[in-house]
Amino acid sequence: MTLRLSPDPAGLSQAAALLRAGDLVAFPTETVYGLGADARNDTAVAGIYAAKGRPSFNPLIAHVPDLQTARRYVTFNDAAERLAAAFWPGALSLVLPLRAEAGISKLVTAGLPTLAIRVPDHPVGQGLLATFDGPVAAPSANPSGRISPTTADHVFAGLDGRIGAVVDGGACGVGLESTILACDPPTLLRAGGIPAEALEACLGASLAHDLTPQNPQAPGQLASHYAPRGSVRLCVTDPTPEETLLGFGAVDAPLNLSPSGDLIEAAAHLFDMLHQLDAMGARHIAVSPIPDHGLGAAINDRLRRAAAPRAT
Ligand code: TXA
Ligand code: MG
C-alpha cells in the first residue's frame, strides 16, 4: 500500500504528485526521515497527526529548499540572518515570525504567530522540495512515542499502509533531529544536530536555554493559544439559547467540525473554526461530544485547554 520510491527524477516527480494531491510522503533529510505533507493544505497536515497517532497538535517544522524561499514565509532578524548564512542548509530550525500572507496551515503552527523553518542538507530532500516547489511540513516519520527513523526500512516498520510513499534515500547522515532555536532573543528550544556552542560562536554571544517541557514557546502546554474569546463548554448535546454550538456529526449547528463525523476533517477545521467563532463574536460556545480515539484525542486535548479556567 505504501510505495517505496527511488530517489531519481521519476521517483521524485511521483512523490511530488502525491504531495500535491494531499497525500503523505516520507523522505530523507540529513537528520531523520521526515513525514511530509503540503504545509498549505489543512487536511494533508491533519493526516500527519492521524498517521503518527500523535496525541496533541505540536507545531511542525516547515522545510524549504533555500533561504530565499524561507523569506516568503517568515521574517528574519539579524541573528537569524547570521545563523541561516552559517548553517543552512543544515540541521537548524529557526523559529521566526510568520508572514501575514504566508498561506501556511494553522495546523502547522498550532495557531502560533511563529513558524519553525529549516533548509535540509540532503540531496534527496532537496530534490523533493525542488520538484514539489512548495513548503513541506514534516515531523519525524515515526509513530508517536517511537524512535525516529533514519532509514526507509525504519519508516516502513512504523508507518507501512498509513502513508502514500517513502522516498528511499538510504541512511540519514545526522540521525538526530535538528536543533531548534527561537531568535528573539536567541534561545535554545531543543538540542539537536547542530551544537549550541557552534551557534554561540557564530553569534558571538551565549544562548538562553529553554528546554523544559513547560517552556512558554512549547505551545502545547499553553491554554491561551487555543482559547477563543468566548467561554467554552464541552460535550454538549443540549445547547442553551445563549450558546453557539460548534457541532460534530449530524447536529444542527452554525459551525460544524465535520457533519459526517470524520475526525481528520474535524482536525483540519478546528483552529479555523475557533477563529470563526471569535469573528462571529460568540460569547458562549458549546461543543458537541467528539469521540476520544485517534485524532479525536488531540482535538479533545485542545478543546479541554480552550475550556480550562483562564487567568483574567
Ligand atoms: O530534524 C528535524 O527537525 C526533523 C526533520 C524531519 O526535519 N523534524 C522534527 O520535527 O524533528 P518534530 O515535529 O519532531 O519537532 C518539531 C519541534 C517540536 O518540538 C515543536 O514543539 C517545535 O519543533 N516547534 C515547531 N514550531 C514551533 C514554534 N513555532 N515555536 C516553538 N517550537 C516550535
Ligand atoms: Mg519527532
mmCIF file of C-alpha atoms and ligand atoms in Angstrom:
data_model
loop_
_atom_site.group_PDB
_atom_site.id
_atom_site.type_symbol
_atom_site.label_atom_id
_atom_site.label_comp_id
_atom_site.label_asym_id
_atom_site.label_seq_id
_atom_site.Cartn_x
_atom_site.Cartn_y
_atom_site.Cartn_z
ATOM 1 C CA MET A 1 0.000 0.000 0.000
ATOM 2 C CA THR A 2 2.824 2.412 0.851
ATOM 3 C CA LEU A 3 5.040 2.857 -2.221
ATOM 4 C CA ARG A 4 8.810 2.698 -1.995
ATOM 5 C CA LEU A 5 10.076 5.301 -4.463
ATOM 6 C CA SER A 6 13.612 5.558 -5.761
ATOM 7 C CA PRO A 7 15.438 8.862 -5.336
ATOM 8 C CA ASP A 8 15.688 9.518 -9.087
ATOM 9 C CA PRO A 9 13.751 12.101 -11.147
ATOM 10 C CA ALA A 10 10.869 9.661 -11.822
ATOM 11 C CA GLY A 11 10.541 8.777 -8.126
ATOM 12 C CA LEU A 12 10.730 12.415 -7.058
ATOM 13 C CA SER A 13 8.046 13.513 -9.508
ATOM 14 C CA GLN A 14 5.775 10.739 -8.274
ATOM 15 C CA ALA A 15 6.440 11.857 -4.701
ATOM 16 C CA ALA A 16 5.727 15.494 -5.578
ATOM 17 C CA ALA A 17 2.476 14.494 -7.290
ATOM 18 C CA LEU A 18 1.375 12.650 -4.133
ATOM 19 C CA LEU A 19 2.147 15.744 -2.021
ATOM 20 C CA ARG A 20 0.142 17.923 -4.422
ATOM 21 C CA ALA A 21 -2.759 15.507 -4.069
ATOM 22 C CA GLY A 22 -2.686 15.966 -0.280
ATOM 23 C CA ASP A 23 -1.039 12.617 0.421
ATOM 24 C CA LEU A 24 1.800 11.956 2.874
ATOM 25 C CA VAL A 25 5.334 11.174 1.693
ATOM 26 C CA ALA A 26 8.262 10.242 3.923
ATOM 27 C CA PHE A 27 11.622 11.470 2.688
ATOM 28 C CA PRO A 28 15.210 11.543 3.912
ATOM 29 C CA THR A 29 16.810 14.617 5.402
ATOM 30 C CA GLU A 30 20.255 14.708 6.914
ATOM 31 C CA THR A 31 18.731 14.437 10.413
ATOM 32 C CA VAL A 32 15.941 11.863 10.243
ATOM 33 C CA TYR A 33 13.297 10.808 7.740
ATOM 34 C CA GLY A 34 10.516 13.379 7.724
ATOM 35 C CA LEU A 35 6.831 12.609 7.219
ATOM 36 C CA GLY A 36 5.988 15.285 4.685
ATOM 37 C CA ALA A 37 2.726 16.996 3.764
ATOM 38 C CA ASP A 38 1.933 20.152 1.802
ATOM 39 C CA ALA A 39 2.230 22.774 4.573
ATOM 40 C CA ARG A 40 -0.564 24.851 2.979
ATOM 41 C CA ASN A 41 -3.121 22.030 2.999
ATOM 42 C CA ASP A 42 -5.067 21.664 6.291
ATOM 43 C CA THR A 43 -6.364 18.205 5.518
ATOM 44 C CA ALA A 44 -2.949 16.919 4.449
ATOM 45 C CA VAL A 45 -1.353 18.278 7.628
ATOM 46 C CA ALA A 46 -4.113 16.759 9.750
ATOM 47 C CA GLY A 47 -3.207 13.477 8.074
ATOM 48 C CA ILE A 48 0.281 13.689 9.630
ATOM 49 C CA TYR A 49 -1.231 13.630 13.107
ATOM 50 C CA ALA A 50 -3.504 10.748 12.174
ATOM 51 C CA ALA A 51 -0.696 8.675 10.639
ATOM 52 C CA LYS A 52 1.633 9.237 13.600
ATOM 53 C CA GLY A 53 -1.101 8.775 16.177
ATOM 54 C CA ARG A 54 0.182 11.974 17.770
ATOM 55 C CA PRO A 55 -1.705 12.736 20.956
ATOM 56 C CA SER A 56 -1.518 16.503 20.543
ATOM 57 C CA PHE A 57 -1.068 19.147 17.890
ATOM 58 C CA ASN A 58 2.571 20.103 18.451
ATOM 59 C CA PRO A 59 3.581 22.672 15.858
ATOM 60 C CA LEU A 60 5.589 21.282 12.951
ATOM 61 C CA ILE A 61 8.745 22.337 11.122
ATOM 62 C CA ALA A 62 8.339 23.662 7.565
ATOM 63 C CA HIS A 63 11.011 22.563 5.087
ATOM 64 C CA VAL A 64 12.058 24.766 2.177
ATOM 65 C CA PRO A 65 14.880 24.478 -0.390
ATOM 66 C CA ASP A 66 16.764 27.680 0.429
ATOM 67 C CA LEU A 67 16.924 30.946 2.345
ATOM 68 C CA GLN A 68 15.273 32.935 -0.450
ATOM 69 C CA THR A 69 12.234 30.671 -0.291
ATOM 70 C CA ALA A 70 12.153 30.866 3.510
ATOM 71 C CA ARG A 71 11.772 34.656 3.244
ATOM 72 C CA ARG A 72 8.350 34.141 1.665
ATOM 73 C CA TYR A 73 7.062 32.604 4.882
ATOM 74 C CA VAL A 74 8.919 34.252 7.795
ATOM 75 C CA THR A 75 10.783 37.460 8.621
ATOM 76 C CA PHE A 76 14.451 37.320 9.641
ATOM 77 C CA ASN A 77 16.151 39.447 12.280
ATOM 78 C CA ASP A 78 19.934 39.972 12.391
ATOM 79 C CA ALA A 79 20.632 36.888 14.490
ATOM 80 C CA ALA A 80 18.523 34.721 12.168
ATOM 81 C CA GLU A 81 20.271 36.128 9.080
ATOM 82 C CA ARG A 82 23.633 35.237 10.521
ATOM 83 C CA LEU A 83 22.645 31.763 11.597
ATOM 84 C CA ALA A 84 20.969 30.952 8.292
ATOM 85 C CA ALA A 85 24.008 32.162 6.354
ATOM 86 C CA ALA A 86 26.274 29.987 8.501
ATOM 87 C CA PHE A 87 24.208 26.810 8.977
ATOM 88 C CA TRP A 88 21.753 26.444 6.089
ATOM 89 C CA PRO A 89 21.351 24.029 4.543
ATOM 90 C CA GLY A 90 21.674 22.078 7.776
ATOM 91 C CA ALA A 91 20.234 20.717 10.989
ATOM 92 C CA LEU A 92 18.996 24.008 12.401
ATOM 93 C CA SER A 93 15.343 25.008 12.679
ATOM 94 C CA LEU A 94 14.708 28.707 13.271
ATOM 95 C CA VAL A 95 11.505 29.882 14.946
ATOM 96 C CA LEU A 96 10.607 33.190 13.315
ATOM 97 C CA PRO A 97 7.573 35.468 12.925
ATOM 98 C CA LEU A 98 5.149 34.101 10.355
ATOM 99 C CA ARG A 99 4.391 36.484 7.494
ATOM 100 C CA ALA A 100 0.784 37.579 7.212
ATOM 101 C CA GLU A 101 0.280 36.182 3.717
ATOM 102 C CA ALA A 102 2.379 33.037 4.145
ATOM 103 C CA GLY A 103 -0.573 30.734 3.488
ATOM 104 C CA ILE A 104 0.730 28.135 5.937
ATOM 105 C CA SER A 105 -1.919 25.897 7.556
ATOM 106 C CA LYS A 106 -2.721 26.778 11.171
ATOM 107 C CA LEU A 107 -2.235 23.101 11.951
ATOM 108 C CA VAL A 108 1.480 23.569 11.136
ATOM 109 C CA THR A 109 1.932 26.490 13.536
ATOM 110 C CA ALA A 110 -0.681 25.261 16.048
ATOM 111 C CA GLY A 111 -2.141 28.735 15.736
ATOM 112 C CA LEU A 112 1.104 30.454 16.895
ATOM 113 C CA PRO A 113 2.326 33.687 15.288
ATOM 114 C CA THR A 114 5.684 31.981 14.595
ATOM 115 C CA LEU A 115 6.870 29.225 12.253
ATOM 116 C CA ALA A 116 9.757 26.814 12.733
ATOM 117 C CA ILE A 117 11.533 26.570 9.389
ATOM 118 C CA ARG A 118 14.610 24.873 8.012
ATOM 119 C CA VAL A 119 16.550 24.059 4.862
ATOM 120 C CA PRO A 120 17.567 20.386 4.918
ATOM 121 C CA ASP A 121 21.012 19.371 3.737
ATOM 122 C CA HIS A 122 20.287 16.178 1.853
ATOM 123 C CA PRO A 123 20.300 15.730 -1.937
ATOM 124 C CA VAL A 124 17.091 13.677 -1.925
ATOM 125 C CA GLY A 125 15.228 16.003 0.449
ATOM 126 C CA GLN A 126 16.430 18.935 -1.639
ATOM 127 C CA GLY A 127 15.374 17.162 -4.823
ATOM 128 C CA LEU A 128 11.881 16.587 -3.468
ATOM 129 C CA LEU A 129 11.481 20.209 -2.320
ATOM 130 C CA ALA A 130 12.629 21.489 -5.718
ATOM 131 C CA THR A 131 10.298 19.144 -7.605
ATOM 132 C CA PHE A 132 7.303 19.833 -5.347
ATOM 133 C CA ASP A 133 8.021 23.586 -5.338
ATOM 134 C CA GLY A 134 6.198 24.378 -2.084
ATOM 135 C CA PRO A 135 6.687 24.274 1.704
ATOM 136 C CA VAL A 136 6.668 20.786 3.237
ATOM 137 C CA ALA A 137 5.644 20.295 6.887
ATOM 138 C CA ALA A 138 7.453 17.298 8.346
ATOM 139 C CA PRO A 139 7.873 15.803 11.792
ATOM 140 C CA SER A 140 9.962 12.678 12.120
ATOM 141 C CA ALA A 141 8.356 9.801 10.202
ATOM 142 C CA ASN A 142 7.625 7.504 13.163
ATOM 143 C CA PRO A 143 4.525 6.623 15.143
ATOM 144 C CA SER A 144 4.203 8.895 18.154
ATOM 145 C CA GLY A 145 6.364 7.777 21.074
ATOM 146 C CA ARG A 146 8.639 5.603 18.946
ATOM 147 C CA ILE A 147 12.212 6.110 17.887
ATOM 148 C CA SER A 148 12.891 8.470 14.986
ATOM 149 C CA PRO A 149 13.617 6.742 11.656
ATOM 150 C CA THR A 150 16.959 7.064 9.928
ATOM 151 C CA THR A 151 16.322 4.572 7.113
ATOM 152 C CA ALA A 152 13.423 3.900 4.768
ATOM 153 C CA ASP A 153 13.018 0.491 6.401
ATOM 154 C CA HIS A 154 12.500 2.139 9.797
ATOM 155 C CA VAL A 155 9.723 4.204 8.239
ATOM 156 C CA PHE A 156 8.072 1.109 6.741
ATOM 157 C CA ALA A 157 8.297 -0.658 10.085
ATOM 158 C CA GLY A 158 6.272 2.074 11.751
ATOM 159 C CA LEU A 159 4.006 3.517 9.086
ATOM 160 C CA ASP A 160 3.523 0.946 6.300
ATOM 161 C CA GLY A 161 -0.006 1.189 4.958
ATOM 162 C CA ARG A 162 -0.647 4.531 6.655
ATOM 163 C CA ILE A 163 1.135 6.877 4.223
ATOM 164 C CA GLY A 164 1.370 7.253 0.450
ATOM 165 C CA ALA A 165 5.053 6.643 -0.124
ATOM 166 C CA VAL A 166 8.594 6.580 1.204
ATOM 167 C CA VAL A 167 11.371 8.005 -0.926
ATOM 168 C CA ASP A 168 14.262 5.673 -0.188
ATOM 169 C CA GLY A 169 17.441 7.713 0.009
ATOM 170 C CA GLY A 170 19.449 5.399 2.214
ATOM 171 C CA ALA A 171 20.502 6.189 5.750
ATOM 172 C CA CYS A 172 20.394 9.706 7.202
ATOM 173 C CA GLY A 173 23.680 11.354 7.940
ATOM 174 C CA VAL A 174 22.917 13.153 11.187
ATOM 175 C CA GLY A 175 20.399 10.755 12.687
ATOM 176 C CA LEU A 176 19.367 13.265 15.336
ATOM 177 C CA GLU A 177 16.688 15.892 14.875
ATOM 178 C CA SER A 178 17.558 19.482 14.143
ATOM 179 C CA THR A 179 18.477 21.979 16.803
ATOM 180 C CA ILE A 180 15.552 24.351 17.357
ATOM 181 C CA LEU A 181 16.227 27.973 18.135
ATOM 182 C CA ALA A 182 13.907 30.872 18.871
ATOM 183 C CA CYS A 183 15.556 34.001 17.535
ATOM 184 C CA ASP A 184 14.393 36.948 19.614
ATOM 185 C CA PRO A 185 16.344 36.682 21.863
ATOM 186 C CA PRO A 186 18.335 33.646 20.644
ATOM 187 C CA THR A 187 17.027 30.807 22.815
ATOM 188 C CA LEU A 188 17.698 27.102 22.509
ATOM 189 C CA LEU A 189 14.374 25.225 22.468
ATOM 190 C CA ARG A 190 15.672 21.785 21.511
ATOM 191 C CA ALA A 191 19.193 20.464 21.419
ATOM 192 C CA GLY A 192 19.851 18.712 18.129
ATOM 193 C CA GLY A 193 22.085 18.153 15.150
ATOM 194 C CA ILE A 194 23.970 21.438 15.466
ATOM 195 C CA PRO A 195 25.622 22.022 18.847
ATOM 196 C CA ALA A 196 24.686 25.103 20.839
ATOM 197 C CA GLU A 197 28.373 26.024 21.056
ATOM 198 C CA ALA A 198 28.570 26.364 17.281
ATOM 199 C CA LEU A 199 25.562 28.681 17.305
ATOM 200 C CA GLU A 200 27.089 30.728 20.118
ATOM 201 C CA ALA A 201 30.375 31.018 18.243
ATOM 202 C CA CYS A 202 28.504 32.267 15.202
ATOM 203 C CA LEU A 203 26.503 34.819 17.183
ATOM 204 C CA GLY A 204 29.376 35.839 19.455
ATOM 205 C CA ALA A 205 27.002 35.574 22.406
ATOM 206 C CA SER A 206 25.682 32.867 24.672
ATOM 207 C CA LEU A 207 22.239 31.433 24.116
ATOM 208 C CA ALA A 208 19.386 31.443 26.555
ATOM 209 C CA HIS A 209 18.148 27.893 27.181
ATOM 210 C CA ASP A 210 14.520 26.974 27.407
ATOM 211 C CA LEU A 211 14.364 23.213 27.192
ATOM 212 C CA THR A 212 11.736 22.498 29.809
ATOM 213 C CA PRO A 213 8.530 20.895 28.582
ATOM 214 C CA GLN A 214 6.629 23.760 30.174
ATOM 215 C CA ASN A 215 8.563 26.429 28.300
ATOM 216 C CA PRO A 216 6.283 29.161 27.009
ATOM 217 C CA GLN A 217 7.405 28.520 23.440
ATOM 218 C CA ALA A 218 6.287 24.903 23.625
ATOM 219 C CA PRO A 219 2.738 25.882 22.850
ATOM 220 C CA GLY A 220 1.180 22.514 23.552
ATOM 221 C CA GLN A 221 1.354 23.476 27.205
ATOM 222 C CA LEU A 222 -0.491 26.755 26.939
ATOM 223 C CA ALA A 223 -4.254 27.001 27.056
ATOM 224 C CA SER A 224 -4.447 30.550 25.822
ATOM 225 C CA HIS A 225 -3.150 29.754 22.363
ATOM 226 C CA TYR A 226 -6.143 27.615 21.684
ATOM 227 C CA ALA A 227 -8.794 29.503 23.558
ATOM 228 C CA PRO A 228 -11.373 31.580 21.714
ATOM 229 C CA ARG A 229 -12.643 34.721 23.437
ATOM 230 C CA GLY A 230 -15.969 33.205 24.438
ATOM 231 C CA SER A 231 -16.404 30.660 27.231
ATOM 232 C CA VAL A 232 -16.299 27.026 26.146
ATOM 233 C CA ARG A 233 -18.475 24.147 27.379
ATOM 234 C CA LEU A 234 -17.643 20.642 26.151
ATOM 235 C CA CYS A 235 -19.597 17.505 25.384
ATOM 236 C CA VAL A 236 -22.867 19.362 24.929
ATOM 237 C CA THR A 237 -25.942 17.724 23.389
ATOM 238 C CA ASP A 238 -28.457 20.351 24.516
ATOM 239 C CA PRO A 239 -27.047 23.873 23.989
ATOM 240 C CA THR A 240 -28.844 26.713 25.731
ATOM 241 C CA PRO A 241 -30.318 29.541 23.603
ATOM 242 C CA GLU A 242 -27.350 31.803 24.524
ATOM 243 C CA GLU A 243 -24.789 29.282 23.330
ATOM 244 C CA THR A 244 -23.281 28.981 19.848
ATOM 245 C CA LEU A 245 -22.838 25.315 19.002
ATOM 246 C CA LEU A 246 -19.642 24.075 17.403
ATOM 247 C CA GLY A 247 -21.021 20.839 16.052
ATOM 248 C CA PHE A 248 -19.601 17.451 15.219
ATOM 249 C CA GLY A 249 -21.619 14.854 13.339
ATOM 250 C CA ALA A 250 -25.278 15.091 12.393
ATOM 251 C CA VAL A 251 -26.372 18.056 14.530
ATOM 252 C CA ASP A 252 -27.943 21.391 13.679
ATOM 253 C CA ALA A 253 -25.163 23.932 14.316
ATOM 254 C CA PRO A 254 -23.954 27.207 12.744
ATOM 255 C CA LEU A 255 -20.428 25.727 12.517
ATOM 256 C CA ASN A 256 -19.700 22.022 12.220
ATOM 257 C CA LEU A 257 -16.245 20.466 12.510
ATOM 258 C CA SER A 258 -17.392 17.542 10.382
ATOM 259 C CA PRO A 259 -21.063 16.898 9.598
ATOM 260 C CA SER A 260 -20.130 13.344 8.571
ATOM 261 C CA GLY A 261 -18.268 12.753 11.846
ATOM 262 C CA ASP A 262 -14.842 12.430 10.223
ATOM 263 C CA LEU A 263 -12.048 13.132 12.741
ATOM 264 C CA ILE A 264 -9.430 14.079 10.118
ATOM 265 C CA GLU A 265 -11.803 16.651 8.649
ATOM 266 C CA ALA A 266 -12.607 17.890 12.161
ATOM 267 C CA ALA A 267 -8.924 18.309 12.998
ATOM 268 C CA ALA A 268 -8.372 20.214 9.777
ATOM 269 C CA HIS A 269 -11.216 22.593 10.660
ATOM 270 C CA LEU A 270 -10.595 23.016 14.390
ATOM 271 C CA PHE A 271 -8.315 26.083 14.617
ATOM 272 C CA ASP A 272 -10.044 27.783 11.728
ATOM 273 C CA MET A 273 -13.486 27.374 13.297
ATOM 274 C CA LEU A 274 -12.305 28.651 16.685
ATOM 275 C CA HIS A 275 -11.144 31.776 14.831
ATOM 276 C CA GLN A 276 -14.525 31.999 13.097
ATOM 277 C CA LEU A 277 -16.293 31.835 16.464
ATOM 278 C CA ASP A 278 -14.240 34.844 17.579
ATOM 279 C CA ALA A 279 -15.098 36.659 14.360
ATOM 280 C CA MET A 280 -18.794 35.929 14.990
ATOM 281 C CA GLY A 281 -18.469 37.398 18.496
ATOM 282 C CA ALA A 282 -19.666 34.166 20.120
ATOM 283 C CA ARG A 283 -19.711 34.756 23.920
ATOM 284 C CA HIS A 284 -20.749 31.264 24.994
ATOM 285 C CA ILE A 285 -19.539 28.347 22.913
ATOM 286 C CA ALA A 286 -20.858 24.815 23.296
ATOM 287 C CA VAL A 287 -19.109 21.905 21.587
ATOM 288 C CA SER A 288 -20.684 18.607 20.556
ATOM 289 C CA PRO A 289 -19.227 15.405 22.028
ATOM 290 C CA ILE A 290 -16.231 14.210 19.996
ATOM 291 C CA PRO A 291 -15.000 10.614 20.191
ATOM 292 C CA ASP A 292 -11.754 10.391 22.146
ATOM 293 C CA HIS A 293 -9.900 7.983 19.872
ATOM 294 C CA GLY A 294 -7.458 8.656 17.020
ATOM 295 C CA LEU A 295 -7.330 12.325 16.142
ATOM 296 C CA GLY A 296 -10.261 12.876 18.478
ATOM 297 C CA ALA A 297 -7.889 12.650 21.440
ATOM 298 C CA ALA A 298 -5.826 15.539 20.035
ATOM 299 C CA ILE A 299 -8.926 17.554 19.217
ATOM 300 C CA ASN A 300 -10.299 16.999 22.730
ATOM 301 C CA ASP A 301 -6.910 17.896 24.243
ATOM 302 C CA ARG A 302 -7.022 21.284 22.512
ATOM 303 C CA LEU A 303 -10.689 21.811 23.345
ATOM 304 C CA ARG A 304 -10.076 20.990 27.017
ATOM 305 C CA ARG A 305 -7.362 23.659 27.039
ATOM 306 C CA ALA A 306 -9.806 26.052 25.426
ATOM 307 C CA ALA A 307 -12.403 25.236 28.098
ATOM 308 C CA ALA A 308 -9.987 25.358 31.048
ATOM 309 C CA PRO A 309 -10.433 28.163 33.598
ATOM 310 C CA ARG A 310 -8.472 31.188 32.445
ATOM 311 C CA ALA A 311 -6.465 33.826 34.202
ATOM 312 C CA THR A 312 -8.371 37.049 33.726
HETATM 313 O O1 TXA B 1 15.335 17.177 12.249
HETATM 314 C C1 TXA B 1 14.181 17.564 12.376
HETATM 315 O O2 TXA B 1 13.901 18.642 12.895
HETATM 316 C C2 TXA B 1 13.106 16.635 11.867
HETATM 317 C C3 TXA B 1 13.268 16.538 10.344
HETATM 318 C C4 TXA B 1 12.173 15.766 9.686
HETATM 319 O O3 TXA B 1 13.361 17.823 9.786
HETATM 320 N N1 TXA B 1 11.803 17.114 12.231
HETATM 321 C C5 TXA B 1 11.369 17.099 13.528
HETATM 322 O O4 TXA B 1 10.096 17.578 13.739
HETATM 323 O O5 TXA B 1 12.033 16.702 14.448
HETATM 324 P P1 TXA B 1 9.263 17.338 15.095
HETATM 325 O O6 TXA B 1 7.829 17.546 14.708
HETATM 326 O O7 TXA B 1 9.604 16.073 15.770
HETATM 327 O O8 TXA B 1 9.724 18.504 16.024
HETATM 328 C C6 TXA B 1 9.159 19.762 15.920
HETATM 329 C C7 TXA B 1 9.503 20.539 17.146
HETATM 330 C C8 TXA B 1 8.504 20.350 18.253
HETATM 331 O O9 TXA B 1 9.159 20.017 19.447
HETATM 332 C C9 TXA B 1 7.821 21.692 18.370
HETATM 333 O O10 TXA B 1 7.451 21.983 19.664
HETATM 334 C C10 TXA B 1 8.869 22.647 17.824
HETATM 335 O O11 TXA B 1 9.517 21.915 16.821
HETATM 336 N N2 TXA B 1 8.270 23.800 17.164
HETATM 337 C C11 TXA B 1 7.704 23.841 15.943
HETATM 338 N N3 TXA B 1 7.198 25.063 15.679
HETATM 339 C C12 TXA B 1 7.465 25.822 16.757
HETATM 340 C C13 TXA B 1 7.191 27.173 17.105
HETATM 341 N N4 TXA B 1 6.525 27.992 16.267
HETATM 342 N N5 TXA B 1 7.605 27.607 18.314
HETATM 343 C C14 TXA B 1 8.287 26.788 19.140
HETATM 344 N N6 TXA B 1 8.567 25.493 18.878
HETATM 345 C C15 TXA B 1 8.144 25.010 17.707
HETATM 346 MG MG MG B 2 9.816 13.545 16.474
#
